[in-house]
JSON list of C-alpha atoms and ligand atoms in Angstrom, two decimals:
[
{"chain": "A", "resi": 68, "resn": "MET", "atom": "CA", "xyz": [167.70, -19.91, 107.41]},
{"chain": "A", "resi": 69, "resn": "ALA", "atom": "CA", "xyz": [165.29, -17.44, 105.83]},
{"chain": "A", "resi": 70, "resn": "GLU", "atom": "CA", "xyz": [164.25, -18.06, 102.24]},
{"chain": "A", "resi": 71, "resn": "GLN", "atom": "CA", "xyz": [166.42, -16.14, 99.78]},
{"chain": "A", "resi": 72, "resn": "SER", "atom": "CA", "xyz": [164.76, -13.52, 97.58]},
{"chain": "A", "resi": 73, "resn": "ALA", "atom": "CA", "xyz": [165.69, -13.36, 93.91]},
{"chain": "A", "resi": 74, "resn": "ASN", "atom": "CA", "xyz": [166.52, -9.67, 94.34]},
{"chain": "A", "resi": 75, "resn": "PRO", "atom": "CA", "xyz": [169.90, -9.43, 96.10]},
{"chain": "A", "resi": 76, "resn": "LEU", "atom": "CA", "xyz": [168.88, -6.13, 97.70]},
{"chain": "A", "resi": 77, "resn": "HIS", "atom": "CA", "xyz": [166.13, -7.93, 99.60]},
{"chain": "A", "resi": 78, "resn": "ARG", "atom": "CA", "xyz": [168.36, -10.66, 100.94]},
{"chain": "A", "resi": 79, "resn": "PRO", "atom": "CA", "xyz": [169.37, -10.41, 104.58]},
{"chain": "A", "resi": 80, "resn": "LEU", "atom": "CA", "xyz": [172.98, -9.39, 105.07]},
{"chain": "A", "resi": 81, "resn": "PRO", "atom": "CA", "xyz": [175.21, -12.20, 106.22]},
{"chain": "A", "resi": 82, "resn": "ASP", "atom": "CA", "xyz": [175.95, -11.61, 109.86]},
{"chain": "A", "resi": 83, "resn": "GLY", "atom": "CA", "xyz": [179.69, -11.27, 109.54]},
{"chain": "A", "resi": 84, "resn": "VAL", "atom": "CA", "xyz": [180.26, -14.60, 107.87]},
{"chain": "A", "resi": 85, "resn": "VAL", "atom": "CA", "xyz": [180.49, -14.99, 104.10]},
{"chain": "A", "resi": 86, "resn": "PRO", "atom": "CA", "xyz": [179.64, -18.53, 103.08]},
{"chain": "A", "resi": 87, "resn": "ALA", "atom": "CA", "xyz": [182.67, -20.62, 102.15]},
{"chain": "A", "resi": 88, "resn": "ASP", "atom": "CA", "xyz": [181.41, -21.41, 98.67]},
{"chain": "A", "resi": 89, "resn": "VAL", "atom": "CA", "xyz": [180.99, -17.69, 97.91]},
{"chain": "A", "resi": 90, "resn": "VAL", "atom": "CA", "xyz": [184.52, -17.02, 99.10]},
{"chain": "A", "resi": 91, "resn": "ALA", "atom": "CA", "xyz": [185.86, -19.88, 97.02]},
{"chain": "A", "resi": 92, "resn": "ARG", "atom": "CA", "xyz": [184.01, -18.76, 93.91]},
{"chain": "A", "resi": 93, "resn": "THR", "atom": "CA", "xyz": [185.19, -15.14, 94.27]},
{"chain": "A", "resi": 94, "resn": "GLU", "atom": "CA", "xyz": [188.78, -16.23, 94.84]},
{"chain": "A", "resi": 95, "resn": "LYS", "atom": "CA", "xyz": [188.67, -18.49, 91.83]},
{"chain": "A", "resi": 96, "resn": "ARG", "atom": "CA", "xyz": [187.44, -15.63, 89.64]},
{"chain": "A", "resi": 97, "resn": "TRP", "atom": "CA", "xyz": [190.23, -13.34, 90.82]},
{"chain": "A", "resi": 98, "resn": "ILE", "atom": "CA", "xyz": [192.82, -16.05, 90.26]},
{"chain": "A", "resi": 99, "resn": "VAL", "atom": "CA", "xyz": [191.60, -16.39, 86.67]},
{"chain": "A", "resi": 100, "resn": "ILE", "atom": "CA", "xyz": [191.68, -12.60, 86.15]},
{"chain": "A", "resi": 101, "resn": "MET", "atom": "CA", "xyz": [195.19, -12.29, 87.63]},
{"chain": "A", "resi": 102, "resn": "ALA", "atom": "CA", "xyz": [196.51, -15.27, 85.68]},
{"chain": "A", "resi": 103, "resn": "THR", "atom": "CA", "xyz": [195.10, -13.80, 82.45]},
{"chain": "A", "resi": 104, "resn": "MET", "atom": "CA", "xyz": [196.75, -10.42, 83.13]},
{"chain": "A", "resi": 105, "resn": "LEU", "atom": "CA", "xyz": [200.03, -12.14, 83.94]},
{"chain": "A", "resi": 106, "resn": "ALA", "atom": "CA", "xyz": [199.84, -14.21, 80.76]},
{"chain": "A", "resi": 107, "resn": "VAL", "atom": "CA", "xyz": [199.15, -11.11, 78.64]},
{"chain": "A", "resi": 108, "resn": "MET", "atom": "CA", "xyz": [202.08, -9.23, 80.21]},
{"chain": "A", "resi": 109, "resn": "MET", "atom": "CA", "xyz": [204.42, -12.19, 79.78]},
{"chain": "A", "resi": 110, "resn": "ALA", "atom": "CA", "xyz": [203.31, -12.55, 76.16]},
{"chain": "A", "resi": 111, "resn": "ILE", "atom": "CA", "xyz": [204.07, -8.85, 75.53]},
{"chain": "A", "resi": 112, "resn": "VAL", "atom": "CA", "xyz": [207.54, -9.23, 77.08]},
{"chain": "A", "resi": 113, "resn": "VAL", "atom": "CA", "xyz": [208.33, -12.33, 75.06]},
{"chain": "A", "resi": 114, "resn": "VAL", "atom": "CA", "xyz": [206.90, -11.05, 71.75]},
{"chain": "A", "resi": 115, "resn": "THR", "atom": "CA", "xyz": [208.60, -7.62, 71.93]},
{"chain": "A", "resi": 116, "resn": "GLY", "atom": "CA", "xyz": [211.81, -9.31, 73.09]},
{"chain": "A", "resi": 117, "resn": "ILE", "atom": "CA", "xyz": [211.85, -11.62, 70.08]},
{"chain": "A", "resi": 118, "resn": "THR", "atom": "CA", "xyz": [210.48, -9.31, 67.37]},
{"chain": "A", "resi": 119, "resn": "SER", "atom": "CA", "xyz": [211.93, -5.94, 68.40]},
{"chain": "A", "resi": 120, "resn": "ALA", "atom": "CA", "xyz": [214.93, -6.90, 70.55]},
{"chain": "A", "resi": 121, "resn": "LEU", "atom": "CA", "xyz": [213.41, -4.98, 73.45]},
{"chain": "A", "resi": 122, "resn": "HIS", "atom": "CA", "xyz": [215.03, -6.37, 76.55]},
{"chain": "A", "resi": 123, "resn": "PRO", "atom": "CA", "xyz": [217.22, -5.37, 79.47]},
{"chain": "A", "resi": 124, "resn": "SER", "atom": "CA", "xyz": [220.91, -5.49, 78.72]},
{"chain": "A", "resi": 125, "resn": "SER", "atom": "CA", "xyz": [222.05, -9.04, 79.10]},
{"chain": "A", "resi": 126, "resn": "ASN", "atom": "CA", "xyz": [225.50, -8.44, 80.48]},
{"chain": "A", "resi": 127, "resn": "VAL", "atom": "CA", "xyz": [226.61, -7.47, 83.95]},
{"chain": "A", "resi": 128, "resn": "GLU", "atom": "CA", "xyz": [229.92, -5.73, 83.61]},
{"chain": "A", "resi": 129, "resn": "VAL", "atom": "CA", "xyz": [231.53, -3.62, 86.27]},
{"chain": "A", "resi": 130, "resn": "VAL", "atom": "CA", "xyz": [233.82, -0.64, 85.85]},
{"chain": "A", "resi": 131, "resn": "ASP", "atom": "CA", "xyz": [235.53, 1.67, 88.33]},
{"chain": "A", "resi": 132, "resn": "ALA", "atom": "CA", "xyz": [233.48, 4.88, 88.18]},
{"chain": "A", "resi": 133, "resn": "THR", "atom": "CA", "xyz": [236.11, 6.86, 90.08]},
{"chain": "A", "resi": 134, "resn": "ASN", "atom": "CA", "xyz": [238.80, 6.76, 87.39]},
{"chain": "A", "resi": 135, "resn": "LEU", "atom": "CA", "xyz": [236.87, 6.58, 84.11]},
{"chain": "A", "resi": 136, "resn": "HIS", "atom": "CA", "xyz": [238.80, 9.54, 82.69]},
{"chain": "A", "resi": 137, "resn": "LEU", "atom": "CA", "xyz": [242.19, 8.20, 83.74]},
{"chain": "A", "resi": 138, "resn": "ALA", "atom": "CA", "xyz": [242.38, 4.59, 82.63]},
{"chain": "A", "resi": 139, "resn": "GLY", "atom": "CA", "xyz": [240.55, 1.87, 80.81]},
{"chain": "A", "resi": 140, "resn": "GLU", "atom": "CA", "xyz": [237.96, 1.72, 78.10]},
{"chain": "A", "resi": 141, "resn": "PHE", "atom": "CA", "xyz": [236.29, 5.06, 78.80]},
{"chain": "A", "resi": 142, "resn": "VAL", "atom": "CA", "xyz": [239.29, 7.39, 78.63]},
{"chain": "A", "resi": 143, "resn": "GLU", "atom": "CA", "xyz": [238.52, 10.45, 76.55]},
{"chain": "A", "resi": 144, "resn": "SER", "atom": "CA", "xyz": [240.46, 9.33, 73.46]},
{"chain": "A", "resi": 145, "resn": "ASN", "atom": "CA", "xyz": [238.39, 6.16, 73.33]},
{"chain": "A", "resi": 146, "resn": "LEU", "atom": "CA", "xyz": [234.94, 7.78, 73.45]},
{"chain": "A", "resi": 147, "resn": "GLY", "atom": "CA", "xyz": [232.67, 8.10, 70.46]},
{"chain": "A", "resi": 148, "resn": "THR", "atom": "CA", "xyz": [232.29, 5.75, 67.50]},
{"chain": "A", "resi": 149, "resn": "ALA", "atom": "CA", "xyz": [234.89, 3.17, 66.53]},
{"chain": "A", "resi": 150, "resn": "ILE", "atom": "CA", "xyz": [234.59, 0.89, 63.53]},
{"chain": "A", "resi": 151, "resn": "GLU", "atom": "CA", "xyz": [235.62, -2.65, 64.41]},
{"chain": "A", "resi": 152, "resn": "PRO", "atom": "CA", "xyz": [237.60, -4.90, 62.02]},
{"chain": "A", "resi": 153, "resn": "ASP", "atom": "CA", "xyz": [234.38, -6.77, 61.18]},
{"chain": "A", "resi": 154, "resn": "GLY", "atom": "CA", "xyz": [232.77, -3.51, 60.01]},
{"chain": "A", "resi": 155, "resn": "SER", "atom": "CA", "xyz": [230.43, -3.12, 62.98]},
{"chain": "A", "resi": 156, "resn": "ALA", "atom": "CA", "xyz": [230.44, 0.03, 65.08]},
{"chain": "A", "resi": 157, "resn": "THR", "atom": "CA", "xyz": [231.07, 0.40, 68.79]},
{"chain": "A", "resi": 158, "resn": "VAL", "atom": "CA", "xyz": [230.00, 3.62, 70.47]},
{"chain": "A", "resi": 159, "resn": "ARG", "atom": "CA", "xyz": [231.35, 4.48, 73.91]},
{"chain": "A", "resi": 160, "resn": "ILE", "atom": "CA", "xyz": [229.65, 7.22, 75.88]},
{"chain": "A", "resi": 161, "resn": "ILE", "atom": "CA", "xyz": [229.96, 8.53, 79.42]},
{"chain": "A", "resi": 162, "resn": "ALA", "atom": "CA", "xyz": [226.83, 9.99, 80.98]},
{"chain": "A", "resi": 163, "resn": "GLU", "atom": "CA", "xyz": [227.46, 12.59, 83.62]},
{"chain": "A", "resi": 164, "resn": "GLN", "atom": "CA", "xyz": [225.65, 15.52, 85.20]},
{"chain": "A", "resi": 165, "resn": "TYR", "atom": "CA", "xyz": [224.42, 16.97, 82.84]},
{"chain": "A", "resi": 166, "resn": "ASP", "atom": "CA", "xyz": [225.72, 15.77, 79.54]},
{"chain": "A", "resi": 167, "resn": "PHE", "atom": "CA", "xyz": [226.54, 12.79, 77.44]},
{"chain": "A", "resi": 168, "resn": "VAL", "atom": "CA", "xyz": [230.21, 12.69, 76.45]},
{"chain": "A", "resi": 169, "resn": "PRO", "atom": "CA", "xyz": [230.52, 12.98, 73.53]},
{"chain": "A", "resi": 170, "resn": "ARG", "atom": "CA", "xyz": [227.39, 14.97, 73.01]},
{"chain": "A", "resi": 171, "resn": "CYS", "atom": "CA", "xyz": [226.93, 13.95, 69.38]},
{"chain": "A", "resi": 172, "resn": "VAL", "atom": "CA", "xyz": [227.87, 10.62, 67.86]},
{"chain": "A", "resi": 173, "resn": "ARG", "atom": "CA", "xyz": [227.80, 9.55, 64.24]},
{"chain": "A", "resi": 174, "resn": "VAL", "atom": "CA", "xyz": [227.10, 5.96, 63.31]},
{"chain": "A", "resi": 175, "resn": "PRO", "atom": "CA", "xyz": [226.74, 4.22, 59.95]},
{"chain": "A", "resi": 176, "resn": "ALA", "atom": "CA", "xyz": [223.34, 3.07, 58.76]},
{"chain": "A", "resi": 177, "resn": "ASP", "atom": "CA", "xyz": [222.61, -0.58, 58.01]},
{"chain": "A", "resi": 178, "resn": "THR", "atom": "CA", "xyz": [225.46, -1.72, 60.28]},
{"chain": "A", "resi": 179, "resn": "PRO", "atom": "CA", "xyz": [225.42, -3.51, 63.65]},
{"chain": "A", "resi": 180, "resn": "VAL", "atom": "CA", "xyz": [225.95, -0.86, 66.33]},
{"chain": "A", "resi": 181, "resn": "LYS", "atom": "CA", "xyz": [226.93, -1.60, 69.90]},
{"chain": "A", "resi": 182, "resn": "PHE", "atom": "CA", "xyz": [226.46, 1.16, 72.47]},
{"chain": "A", "resi": 183, "resn": "ARG", "atom": "CA", "xyz": [228.57, 0.90, 75.61]},
{"chain": "A", "resi": 184, "resn": "LEU", "atom": "CA", "xyz": [227.73, 3.42, 78.28]},
{"chain": "A", "resi": 185, "resn": "THR", "atom": "CA", "xyz": [228.64, 4.12, 81.83]},
{"chain": "A", "resi": 186, "resn": "SER", "atom": "CA", "xyz": [228.04, 6.90, 84.31]},
{"chain": "A", "resi": 187, "resn": "ALA", "atom": "CA", "xyz": [230.57, 9.04, 86.12]},
{"chain": "A", "resi": 188, "resn": "ASP", "atom": "CA", "xyz": [228.22, 10.09, 88.90]},
{"chain": "A", "resi": 189, "resn": "VAL", "atom": "CA", "xyz": [224.56, 9.15, 89.33]},
{"chain": "A", "resi": 190, "resn": "VAL", "atom": "CA", "xyz": [222.03, 7.02, 87.47]},
{"chain": "A", "resi": 191, "resn": "HIS", "atom": "CA", "xyz": [221.18, 8.38, 84.02]},
{"chain": "A", "resi": 192, "resn": "GLY", "atom": "CA", "xyz": [219.03, 6.96, 81.24]},
{"chain": "A", "resi": 193, "resn": "PHE", "atom": "CA", "xyz": [219.72, 6.49, 77.55]},
{"chain": "A", "resi": 194, "resn": "LEU", "atom": "CA", "xyz": [216.90, 6.26, 75.05]},
{"chain": "A", "resi": 195, "resn": "LEU", "atom": "CA", "xyz": [216.64, 6.48, 71.29]},
{"chain": "A", "resi": 196, "resn": "PRO", "atom": "CA", "xyz": [212.98, 6.94, 70.38]},
{"chain": "A", "resi": 197, "resn": "ASP", "atom": "CA", "xyz": [211.49, 4.37, 67.99]},
{"chain": "A", "resi": 198, "resn": "THR", "atom": "CA", "xyz": [214.40, 1.96, 68.44]},
{"chain": "A", "resi": 199, "resn": "ASN", "atom": "CA", "xyz": [215.15, -0.84, 70.87]},
{"chain": "A", "resi": 200, "resn": "VAL", "atom": "CA", "xyz": [217.73, 1.36, 72.60]},
{"chain": "A", "resi": 201, "resn": "ASN", "atom": "CA", "xyz": [216.55, 2.11, 76.11]},
{"chain": "A", "resi": 202, "resn": "THR", "atom": "CA", "xyz": [218.73, 1.48, 79.13]},
{"chain": "A", "resi": 203, "resn": "MET", "atom": "CA", "xyz": [219.61, 2.84, 82.51]},
{"chain": "A", "resi": 204, "resn": "VAL", "atom": "CA", "xyz": [223.19, 3.97, 82.92]},
{"chain": "A", "resi": 205, "resn": "VAL", "atom": "CA", "xyz": [224.33, 3.09, 86.40]},
{"chain": "A", "resi": 206, "resn": "PRO", "atom": "CA", "xyz": [227.66, 4.22, 87.87]},
{"chain": "A", "resi": 207, "resn": "GLY", "atom": "CA", "xyz": [229.97, 1.26, 88.36]},
{"chain": "A", "resi": 208, "resn": "PHE", "atom": "CA", "xyz": [228.40, -0.75, 85.54]},
{"chain": "A", "resi": 209, "resn": "VAL", "atom": "CA", "xyz": [228.67, -0.81, 81.76]},
{"chain": "A", "resi": 210, "resn": "ALA", "atom": "CA", "xyz": [225.34, -0.78, 79.96]},
{"chain": "A", "resi": 211, "resn": "GLU", "atom": "CA", "xyz": [225.54, -2.42, 76.57]},
{"chain": "A", "resi": 212, "resn": "VAL", "atom": "CA", "xyz": [222.82, -2.20, 73.91]},
{"chain": "A", "resi": 213, "resn": "ARG", "atom": "CA", "xyz": [223.01, -3.57, 70.39]},
{"chain": "A", "resi": 214, "resn": "THR", "atom": "CA", "xyz": [220.98, -2.19, 67.55]},
{"chain": "A", "resi": 215, "resn": "ARG", "atom": "CA", "xyz": [220.98, -1.45, 63.85]},
{"chain": "A", "resi": 216, "resn": "PHE", "atom": "CA", "xyz": [219.66, 1.63, 62.07]},
{"chain": "A", "resi": 217, "resn": "ASP", "atom": "CA", "xyz": [217.99, 0.86, 58.76]},
{"chain": "A", "resi": 218, "resn": "ALA", "atom": "CA", "xyz": [218.17, 4.36, 57.30]},
{"chain": "A", "resi": 219, "resn": "PRO", "atom": "CA", "xyz": [220.13, 7.57, 57.84]},
{"chain": "A", "resi": 220, "resn": "GLY", "atom": "CA", "xyz": [218.53, 10.04, 60.19]},
{"chain": "A", "resi": 221, "resn": "ASP", "atom": "CA", "xyz": [218.90, 12.02, 63.37]},
{"chain": "A", "resi": 222, "resn": "TYR", "atom": "CA", "xyz": [217.94, 10.75, 66.76]},
{"chain": "A", "resi": 223, "resn": "ALA", "atom": "CA", "xyz": [217.66, 12.98, 69.78]},
{"chain": "A", "resi": 224, "resn": "MET", "atom": "CA", "xyz": [218.68, 11.11, 72.85]},
{"chain": "A", "resi": 225, "resn": "PRO", "atom": "CA", "xyz": [217.27, 12.31, 76.14]},
{"chain": "A", "resi": 226, "resn": "CYS", "atom": "CA", "xyz": [218.36, 11.29, 79.58]},
{"chain": "A", "resi": 227, "resn": "HIS", "atom": "CA", "xyz": [215.25, 9.68, 80.98]},
{"chain": "A", "resi": 228, "resn": "GLU", "atom": "CA", "xyz": [216.23, 9.07, 84.58]},
{"chain": "A", "resi": 229, "resn": "PHE", "atom": "CA", "xyz": [215.89, 12.06, 86.85]},
{"chain": "A", "resi": 230, "resn": "CYS", "atom": "CA", "xyz": [219.49, 12.85, 87.72]},
{"chain": "A", "resi": 231, "resn": "GLY", "atom": "CA", "xyz": [219.36, 16.30, 89.27]},
{"chain": "A", "resi": 232, "resn": "LEU", "atom": "CA", "xyz": [218.48, 19.91, 88.56]},
{"chain": "A", "resi": 233, "resn": "GLY", "atom": "CA", "xyz": [219.93, 19.88, 85.05]},
{"chain": "A", "resi": 234, "resn": "HIS", "atom": "CA", "xyz": [218.19, 16.66, 84.03]},
{"chain": "A", "resi": 235, "resn": "GLN", "atom": "CA", "xyz": [215.80, 18.21, 81.52]},
{"chain": "A", "resi": 236, "resn": "ALA", "atom": "CA", "xyz": [218.72, 19.74, 79.62]},
{"chain": "A", "resi": 237, "resn": "MET", "atom": "CA", "xyz": [220.61, 16.46, 79.33]},
{"chain": "A", "resi": 238, "resn": "TRP", "atom": "CA", "xyz": [220.24, 15.69, 75.64]},
{"chain": "A", "resi": 239, "resn": "ALA", "atom": "CA", "xyz": [222.54, 14.56, 72.91]},
{"chain": "A", "resi": 240, "resn": "HIS", "atom": "CA", "xyz": [222.28, 13.36, 69.36]},
{"chain": "A", "resi": 241, "resn": "VAL", "atom": "CA", "xyz": [222.94, 10.26, 67.36]},
{"chain": "A", "resi": 242, "resn": "SER", "atom": "CA", "xyz": [223.39, 11.00, 63.69]},
{"chain": "A", "resi": 243, "resn": "VAL", "atom": "CA", "xyz": [222.93, 7.98, 61.45]},
{"chain": "A", "resi": 244, "resn": "GLU", "atom": "CA", "xyz": [224.83, 8.50, 58.23]},
{"chain": "A", "resi": 245, "resn": "PRO", "atom": "CA", "xyz": [224.98, 6.62, 54.93]},
{"chain": "A", "resi": 246, "resn": "LYS", "atom": "CA", "xyz": [227.09, 3.50, 55.24]},
{"chain": "A", "resi": 247, "resn": "SER", "atom": "CA", "xyz": [230.18, 4.65, 53.34]},
{"chain": "A", "resi": 248, "resn": "GLY", "atom": "CA", "xyz": [232.59, 7.15, 54.87]},
{"chain": "A", "resi": 249, "resn": "SER", "atom": "CA", "xyz": [231.51, 6.72, 58.45]},
{"chain": "A", "resi": 250, "resn": "ARG", "atom": "CA", "xyz": [234.02, 7.50, 61.11]},
{"chain": "A", "resi": 251, "resn": "THR", "atom": "CA", "xyz": [233.78, 9.83, 64.08]},
{"chain": "B", "resi": 221, "resn": "LIG", "atom": "CU1", "xyz": [221.02, 12.48, 83.32]},
{"chain": "B", "resi": 221, "resn": "LIG", "atom": "CU2", "xyz": [218.69, 12.82, 83.77]}
]
């Protein structure tokens, strides 16, 4: 073998075969880089999950999307905010092309709030900016998200899954009101 020059540009090119130790060293470096990236991403998932309750909904619950309006939990009279006996709030919303029903919901501040959503047609998305509320709304399933609003305020809630030509107009509002006198 020819003597190797210190300048890599002057070294002869390997004739089609990269030495095994070079391959092993390169692979080891990439394994370390990939493992580090994986560890960082896992740490972000775990930390945001624990500190900010950012996680996918933990329940898998099915519902018949073909008769939402006729029977069961999502009939029209049952939509909107309900205050449970324990003082917490449950909000039921149907997402459909191209609206949330009801379009505006009122919830009390400083109270546990449970959103239960389902879709009447295609996949929609439900997001309240600056909160942990962010879920897909899939027909046939109930998406459940729990949160708590510290202070009164207004949240615009956009549909964030492309659901058709009217997608960009699919907005609604969550109005967080002072704790007393809250009922929608
Ligand atoms: Cu509903 Cu996009």
